[in-house]
Amino acid sequence: MGTLIVSGGRRLRGAVRVAGGKNSSLAVIAAAALAPDVSTLDNVPACRDVATLVAILEALGVRVSRAGGRLTIDARGLRGHVAPYDLCRSMRASFYTAGVLLGRSGRAQVPLPGGCSIGARPVDFHLRGFAALGARVATEHGYMKASTRRLKGTSFYVPRSSVGTTINLMMAATTARGTTVLQNAAREPEVVDCAVFLNLMGARVRGAGTDTITIEGVATLHGNAYTIIPDRLEAGTYLLAGAATGGDVLVEGMIPEHVTALLTKLEEAGAEVVRDTDGVRVRGGELRAVDVDTAPYPGFATDLHPQMVAVLTQARGTSTIRETIFEARFAYTDELRRMGADIKVEGESVHVTGPARLTGAPVEAPDIRGGAAVLIGALAAAGDTEIAQVENLDRGYEGLEAKLTALGARVARGGAMRAAEAGG
Ligand code: EPZ
């Protein structure tokens, strides 16, 4: 279990280029395996979650090779229908293999993804959707088992906005007999990116980005080339790190419209935000408390809530962040409190009062975005912080040290620092 050592209290200044979207990559990589063909995907981030999904697909006979940000996915050899248990348990997006295997071969045996530190995260909507598409679905021995001769188009209302359910059912429905209508579909950019790629594969998906997606089934799909959209969550994280340290950070290669709710809240809190065609620049300064409700896209992203709280520890007054998507994504607050943050969690709301003088402390990254919040706290804190379980940060952020160092931060892997001290 690695650590990251951060020597905080320095204003971040400079430019950083955002990587390709992790969550979009996970959906598009899975979609590529729907076709008995070869696809090349560009701008794929080298983060742990992508590596995990690649390993799962390779266990199913898909051949994947990487050259820089380009993945070549040869799914002609996909065989079997049982996804590997341990690999799947470690990452929820592994459940996309259910939609892929059902869409490709009509049979799927996929481990039920565990919950994690942000909530129970059931997949009941996915299972109901597959059943609505005509599959026989059962859960036993920790697996979902589903089978059908061929999926049948249907109309399905997703009980609440769900990115994973929308993407999984959209993928499965591409080769169903007849037309499928997904109502109350998620509108996240990752859904749109996956739909665009599916259509390049020969699928007939309409309405992605709205709450009603129509998929007209086709007999087969073929491979294609595609470039993944930039990662709106990585972009938001670096902008928030700039705001928290009173710095001046330019994030290049991002799509400002993907984080409108965040930029609006940063301006309300008193940060200076400059939107450019190819990026966004945030200058910190005297920040004031704001209230935030997370919401499905285009609302304030739940995956930026922990990082926003870390910034608001430095804002004057008391802010309230209401988390409406996940019931338990508050583990990071314990870690920020170790650094001196004044934070109270009441029900689904976090109340944070500032400005608090944060000091470095031994902490841990409880999950991807909770880890990002702890990292932002460490960057703003006086003194050194050692962040344990840094693997959780690596799940969603590629090239962390290089990007932070380019912004003037002083960070290093714990092992590296120790080895250097020991002359190893
Ligand atoms: C995706 O997770 C993202 N992951 C998450 O990002 C993100 O936080 C989430 O969407 C936001 O909605 C990927 O794209 C790989 P959901 P997903 O289905 O699809 C409940 C990160 O940090 N629900 O939209 O798993 C669920 O419990 C990750 O990059 C059911 O009850 O999320 C949650 O409360 C973390 N039953 C809500 O819906 C279901 O069958 C939204 O979840 C499915 C979901």
XYZ file of C-alpha atoms and ligand atoms in Angstrom:
468
model
C 0.000 0.000 0.000
C 1.858 3.104 -1.254
C 1.854 6.580 0.154
C 2.175 10.082 -1.254
C 4.046 12.701 0.736
C 2.918 16.292 0.202
C 4.798 19.311 1.495
C 1.944 21.813 1.600
C 1.369 25.512 2.048
C 2.490 26.488 -1.454
C 0.295 28.324 -3.972
C -0.180 26.208 -7.117
C 0.715 28.156 -10.246
C 0.994 27.115 -13.880
C -0.734 25.018 -16.529
C -1.671 21.359 -16.629
C -3.202 19.381 -19.512
C -6.170 17.199 -18.617
C -6.140 13.515 -19.523
C -8.832 11.562 -21.329
C -11.904 10.733 -19.285
C -11.624 7.713 -16.994
C -15.369 7.086 -16.825
C -15.839 7.644 -20.539
C -12.924 5.331 -21.307
C -14.410 2.563 -19.164
C -17.691 2.749 -21.104
C -16.077 3.025 -24.561
C -13.540 0.248 -23.924
C -16.369 -2.043 -22.846
C -18.432 -1.034 -25.894
C -15.534 -1.916 -28.217
C -15.860 -5.545 -27.074
C -19.421 -5.684 -28.445
C -18.024 -6.121 -31.970
C -16.015 -9.119 -33.257
C -13.558 -6.616 -34.691
C -10.684 -4.257 -33.914
C -11.052 -0.685 -32.537
C -8.432 1.956 -31.752
C -9.147 4.402 -28.951
C -7.071 7.558 -28.415
C -6.681 9.774 -25.341
C -7.211 6.843 -22.952
C -5.780 7.701 -19.513
C -3.209 5.379 -17.945
C -5.046 5.032 -14.617
C -5.681 1.928 -12.536
C -9.385 1.579 -13.294
C -8.667 1.437 -17.033
C -5.952 -1.167 -16.432
C -8.404 -3.239 -14.376
C -11.080 -3.232 -17.084
C -8.466 -4.141 -19.708
C -7.380 -7.105 -17.557
C -11.008 -8.250 -17.244
C -11.517 -8.128 -21.024
C -8.216 -9.941 -21.620
C -9.416 -12.697 -19.289
C -12.381 -13.028 -21.657
C -10.133 -13.433 -24.686
C -10.007 -9.834 -25.886
C -6.518 -8.689 -26.964
C -5.539 -5.182 -25.908
C -2.328 -3.324 -26.644
C -1.311 0.170 -25.588
C 0.972 2.685 -27.299
C 0.989 5.920 -25.301
C -2.617 7.119 -25.054
C -3.797 4.733 -27.780
C -5.468 1.428 -26.966
C -5.960 -1.144 -29.726
C -8.758 -3.527 -28.803
C -9.100 -6.761 -30.779
C -12.344 -8.346 -29.629
C -12.513 -11.009 -32.343
C -11.343 -13.644 -29.876
C -13.810 -12.860 -27.100
C -14.935 -16.211 -25.733
C -16.813 -17.515 -22.700
C -19.308 -15.614 -20.644
C -17.908 -15.687 -17.106
C -16.114 -12.551 -15.945
C -13.229 -13.049 -13.460
C -14.455 -12.720 -9.870
C -11.561 -11.005 -8.082
C -10.838 -8.447 -10.798
C -14.527 -7.564 -11.052
C -14.934 -7.173 -7.309
C -12.297 -4.425 -7.305
C -14.093 -2.063 -9.637
C -17.781 -1.347 -10.165
C -17.490 -0.505 -13.870
C -16.627 -4.183 -14.380
C -20.395 -4.639 -14.495
C -20.350 -3.174 -17.998
C -19.184 -6.648 -19.068
C -22.761 -7.810 -18.318
C -24.217 -5.579 -21.034
C -21.415 -6.476 -23.411
C -21.654 -10.255 -22.961
C -25.451 -10.194 -23.214
C -25.341 -7.999 -26.303
C -22.599 -10.041 -27.898
C -23.471 -13.660 -27.033
C -26.717 -13.685 -25.060
C -25.030 -15.144 -21.966
C -23.354 -13.406 -19.026
C -22.120 -14.502 -15.626
C -20.677 -11.428 -13.939
C -19.801 -10.880 -10.263
C -22.049 -8.436 -8.474
C -19.770 -5.436 -7.872
C -19.249 -4.778 -4.173
C -20.170 -1.534 -2.561
C -17.312 0.767 -1.702
C -16.681 3.583 0.697
C -19.235 5.825 -0.988
C -22.255 3.600 -0.682
C -23.981 0.268 -1.245
C -24.164 0.907 -4.996
C -26.562 -1.915 -5.928
C -27.132 -2.941 -9.564
C -30.843 -3.709 -9.247
C -31.754 -1.249 -12.019
C -29.320 -3.008 -14.386
C -30.856 -6.408 -13.571
C -34.401 -5.146 -14.068
C -33.369 -3.618 -17.370
C -31.805 -6.835 -18.646
C -34.978 -8.723 -17.665
C -37.086 -6.126 -19.484
C -34.918 -6.828 -22.551
C -35.990 -10.454 -22.340
C -33.044 -12.034 -20.520
C -33.568 -14.641 -17.802
C -31.750 -13.059 -14.853
C -30.747 -14.667 -11.547
C -28.297 -13.753 -8.803
C -26.505 -16.526 -6.992
C -23.126 -17.238 -5.396
C -22.217 -13.555 -5.790
C -22.844 -13.538 -9.530
C -25.486 -12.172 -11.832
C -26.357 -14.934 -14.320
C -28.315 -13.875 -17.390
C -29.134 -15.564 -20.666
C -31.346 -15.209 -23.703
C -31.438 -16.377 -27.291
C -31.519 -12.757 -28.391
C -32.475 -9.632 -26.484
C -35.777 -8.051 -27.461
C -36.320 -4.303 -27.727
C -38.408 -2.846 -24.906
C -39.354 0.378 -23.159
C -37.663 0.779 -19.775
C -37.972 3.584 -17.227
C -34.751 3.849 -15.176
C -36.039 4.313 -11.584
C -33.531 7.096 -10.809
C -30.807 8.820 -12.817
C -28.072 6.207 -13.169
C -25.012 6.537 -15.416
C -24.086 2.867 -15.233
C -27.598 1.567 -15.835
C -28.047 3.876 -18.828
C -24.732 2.836 -20.393
C -25.134 -0.888 -19.662
C -28.647 -1.101 -21.127
C -27.726 1.115 -24.092
C -24.867 -1.255 -24.955
C -26.965 -4.404 -24.530
C -29.814 -2.975 -26.628
C -27.611 -2.204 -29.668
C -28.022 -5.757 -31.006
C -31.493 -6.530 -29.635
C -34.309 -7.449 -31.995
C -36.397 -4.277 -32.363
C -36.245 -0.896 -30.713
C -35.511 -0.016 -27.079
C -36.499 3.235 -25.387
C -34.689 4.168 -22.165
C -36.641 6.769 -20.211
C -35.172 8.824 -17.369
C -31.788 8.096 -18.917
C -28.665 9.730 -17.440
C -27.429 12.737 -19.421
C -23.748 12.716 -18.374
C -21.094 13.432 -21.060
C -19.849 9.852 -20.604
C -23.227 8.559 -21.808
C -23.005 10.767 -24.906
C -19.394 9.740 -25.603
C -20.330 6.063 -25.438
C -23.362 6.590 -27.713
C -21.268 8.434 -30.310
C -18.781 5.570 -30.373
C -21.559 2.936 -30.558
C -22.973 4.728 -33.613
C -19.500 4.721 -35.183
C -19.629 0.945 -34.633
C -22.844 0.763 -36.648
C -25.351 1.021 -33.811
C -28.424 3.232 -34.078
C -28.591 5.257 -30.850
C -30.575 8.490 -30.711
C -31.159 10.987 -27.931
C -28.044 10.448 -25.800
C -27.605 13.520 -23.617
C -31.331 13.806 -23.097
C -33.458 11.793 -20.647
C -34.863 9.589 -23.435
C -32.534 7.387 -25.483
C -33.817 5.262 -28.384
C -31.768 2.316 -29.612
C -32.795 0.551 -32.821
C -31.278 -2.945 -32.741
C -28.894 -4.003 -35.526
C -27.595 -7.469 -36.417
C -23.893 -6.864 -35.831
C -21.442 -4.111 -35.011
C -17.944 -3.384 -36.343
C -14.859 -1.736 -34.878
C -13.845 1.874 -35.422
C -11.454 4.583 -34.250
C -12.370 7.067 -31.541
C -10.891 9.745 -29.282
C -12.111 9.899 -25.678
C -13.408 13.221 -24.313
C -11.310 14.967 -21.636
C -11.826 14.052 -17.989
C -14.151 16.644 -16.429
C -13.475 15.276 -12.932
C -9.702 15.468 -13.207
C -10.068 18.973 -14.650
C -12.328 20.052 -11.788
C -9.943 18.572 -9.237
C -6.981 20.634 -10.467
C -9.064 23.818 -10.652
C -10.173 23.242 -7.067
C -6.572 22.613 -5.977
C -5.688 26.002 -7.436
C -8.546 27.688 -5.590
C -7.720 25.993 -2.265
C -4.088 27.165 -2.329
C -4.858 30.729 -3.429
C -2.997 29.920 -6.617
C -3.411 30.499 -10.347
C -4.024 27.303 -12.302
C -4.795 26.879 -16.009
C -6.276 23.512 -17.009
C -5.797 22.987 -20.748
C -7.635 20.599 -23.052
C -10.808 20.527 -20.975
C -14.397 21.243 -22.011
C -15.653 24.138 -19.814
C -19.304 23.252 -20.467
C -18.751 19.894 -18.724
C -18.164 21.666 -15.398
C -20.474 24.696 -15.623
C -22.015 24.033 -12.205
C -18.550 23.889 -10.607
C -17.333 27.086 -12.296
C -20.503 28.895 -11.250
C -19.991 27.853 -7.609
C -16.309 28.827 -7.672
C -17.254 32.314 -8.896
C -19.964 32.540 -6.220
C -17.273 31.672 -3.647
C -15.125 34.534 -4.896
C -12.570 32.760 -7.077
C -11.718 34.369 -10.399
C -12.637 32.043 -13.283
C -11.516 32.708 -16.864
C -13.019 30.475 -19.544
C -11.045 29.957 -22.720
C -11.885 27.809 -25.762
C -9.276 25.220 -24.813
C -9.294 25.511 -21.075
C -10.201 27.244 -17.861
C -8.073 29.308 -15.506
C -8.872 29.743 -11.812
C -7.245 32.299 -9.531
C -7.867 31.749 -5.811
C -8.153 34.581 -3.379
C -10.342 35.467 -0.413
C -13.037 32.789 -0.590
C -16.472 33.004 0.993
C -18.800 30.212 2.058
C -21.326 28.826 -0.460
C -23.992 26.119 -0.343
C -23.937 23.243 -2.852
C -26.400 20.473 -3.712
C -24.999 17.634 -5.800
C -27.226 16.517 -8.674
C -27.158 14.451 -11.866
C -25.537 16.189 -14.843
C -25.580 19.113 -15.599
C -25.896 19.714 -11.849
C -22.925 19.877 -9.474
C -21.128 16.538 -9.848
C -21.135 14.269 -6.821
C -17.574 13.354 -7.818
C -16.460 16.931 -7.136
C -18.224 17.267 -3.767
C -15.315 16.035 -1.578
C -12.799 18.261 -3.395
C -15.145 21.266 -3.060
C -15.401 20.685 0.687
C -11.598 20.731 0.919
C -11.637 24.155 -0.787
C -14.407 25.442 1.468
C -12.312 24.723 4.578
C -10.465 27.856 3.403
C -13.603 29.947 2.789
C -14.894 32.489 5.299
C -18.146 31.342 6.915
C -20.089 28.088 7.020
C -20.883 26.198 3.808
C -23.350 23.345 3.461
C -22.886 20.635 0.816
C -25.866 18.310 0.381
C -24.931 14.940 -1.181
C -28.015 13.665 -3.017
C -26.481 10.835 -5.096
C -24.531 8.574 -2.715
C -25.526 7.842 0.843
C -22.051 7.385 2.306
C -19.404 9.413 0.564
C -18.250 11.164 3.741
C -15.197 9.108 4.816
C -12.887 11.876 3.579
C -14.230 14.277 6.232
C -12.465 12.297 8.995
C -9.176 12.772 7.158
C -9.676 16.510 6.636
C -10.529 16.848 10.318
C -7.147 15.293 11.180
C -5.603 18.262 9.387
C -7.670 20.718 11.412
C -10.752 21.230 9.237
C -13.962 22.272 11.025
C -16.439 19.838 9.434
C -19.691 18.302 10.680
C -21.717 15.650 8.835
C -25.457 15.653 9.517
C -27.532 13.200 7.493
C -26.773 13.867 3.822
C -25.212 17.276 4.503
C -21.664 18.371 5.234
C -21.242 21.656 7.128
C -17.749 23.163 6.828
C -16.623 26.353 8.555
C -13.576 28.350 7.594
C -11.105 29.648 7.086
C -9.360 26.837 9.007
C -5.595 26.665 9.309
C -4.782 23.178 8.095
C -1.620 21.392 9.203
C -0.011 18.316 7.653
C -0.898 14.951 9.232
C -0.790 11.204 8.474
C -4.043 10.535 6.543
C -5.446 8.114 3.978
C -7.288 8.206 0.668
C -10.612 6.424 1.399
C -11.705 6.312 -2.280
C -10.876 8.082 -5.536
C -12.555 11.450 -4.953
C -12.210 11.330 -1.173
C -8.514 10.870 -1.861
C -8.580 13.933 -4.108
C -10.139 15.936 -1.274
C -7.414 14.795 1.123
C -4.774 15.704 -1.468
C -6.225 19.218 -1.850
C -6.274 19.581 1.945
C -2.634 18.486 2.073
C -1.655 20.997 -0.617
C -3.279 23.793 1.405
C -1.941 22.585 4.775
C 1.205 23.891 6.441
C 3.817 21.160 6.753
C 4.061 17.606 5.448
C 1.181 15.182 4.929
C 1.594 11.498 4.194
C -1.402 10.081 2.315
C -1.763 6.305 2.643
C -3.726 4.101 0.171
C -2.532 6.301 -2.657
C -3.663 3.487 -4.991
C -7.140 4.972 -4.644
C -5.886 8.226 -6.143
C -4.116 6.317 -8.921
C -7.460 4.694 -9.815
C -8.686 7.981 -11.250
C -5.690 10.244 -11.789
C -2.806 9.509 -14.141
C 0.619 11.161 -13.696
C -0.310 12.750 -10.390
C 3.164 13.739 -9.202
C 4.278 15.107 -12.581
C 1.172 17.259 -12.955
C 1.285 18.578 -9.404
C 5.030 19.249 -9.616
C 4.446 21.207 -12.834
C 2.119 23.406 -10.770
C 4.808 24.025 -8.155
C 3.700 21.463 -5.577
C 6.241 19.388 -3.644
C 5.045 15.781 -3.748
C 6.713 12.361 -3.898
C 5.799 8.708 -3.414
C 6.468 7.625 0.138
C 8.620 4.752 -1.015
C 10.657 7.041 -3.249
C 11.206 9.544 -0.422
C 12.184 6.813 1.997
C 14.472 5.154 -0.551
C 16.080 8.525 -1.275
C 16.591 9.183 2.456
C 17.985 5.697 2.930
C 20.195 6.255 -0.132
C 18.395 3.214 -1.667
C -20.927 6.474 -12.253
O -21.083 5.468 -11.270
C -19.482 6.937 -12.128
N -18.588 5.817 -12.398
C -19.248 7.480 -10.717
O -17.909 7.990 -10.650
C -20.214 8.624 -10.467
O -20.083 9.053 -9.130
C -21.655 8.187 -10.708
O -21.806 7.574 -12.000
C -22.560 9.406 -10.621
O -23.887 9.092 -10.829
C -18.339 5.484 -13.674
O -18.826 6.098 -14.607
C -17.420 4.313 -13.889
P -24.983 5.616 -10.814
P -22.405 4.528 -11.297
O -25.536 4.345 -11.341
O -22.834 4.328 -12.687
C -27.981 4.217 -7.380
C -15.686 8.104 -9.868
O -15.231 8.615 -8.840
N -28.203 2.981 -8.154
O -25.154 6.865 -11.618
O -22.107 3.333 -10.475
C -26.564 4.330 -6.855
O -26.404 3.603 -5.656
C -16.968 7.301 -9.806
O -15.186 8.239 -11.001
C -29.103 2.035 -7.666
O -29.702 2.210 -6.610
O -23.437 5.447 -10.523
C -26.421 5.822 -6.646
O -27.000 6.181 -5.416
C -17.468 7.157 -8.379
N -29.303 0.899 -8.391
C -27.248 6.410 -7.806
O -28.116 5.346 -8.232
C -28.654 0.656 -9.584
O -28.890 -0.397 -10.211
C -26.419 6.873 -9.005
O -25.530 5.836 -9.321
C -27.731 1.635 -10.052
C -27.542 2.796 -9.333
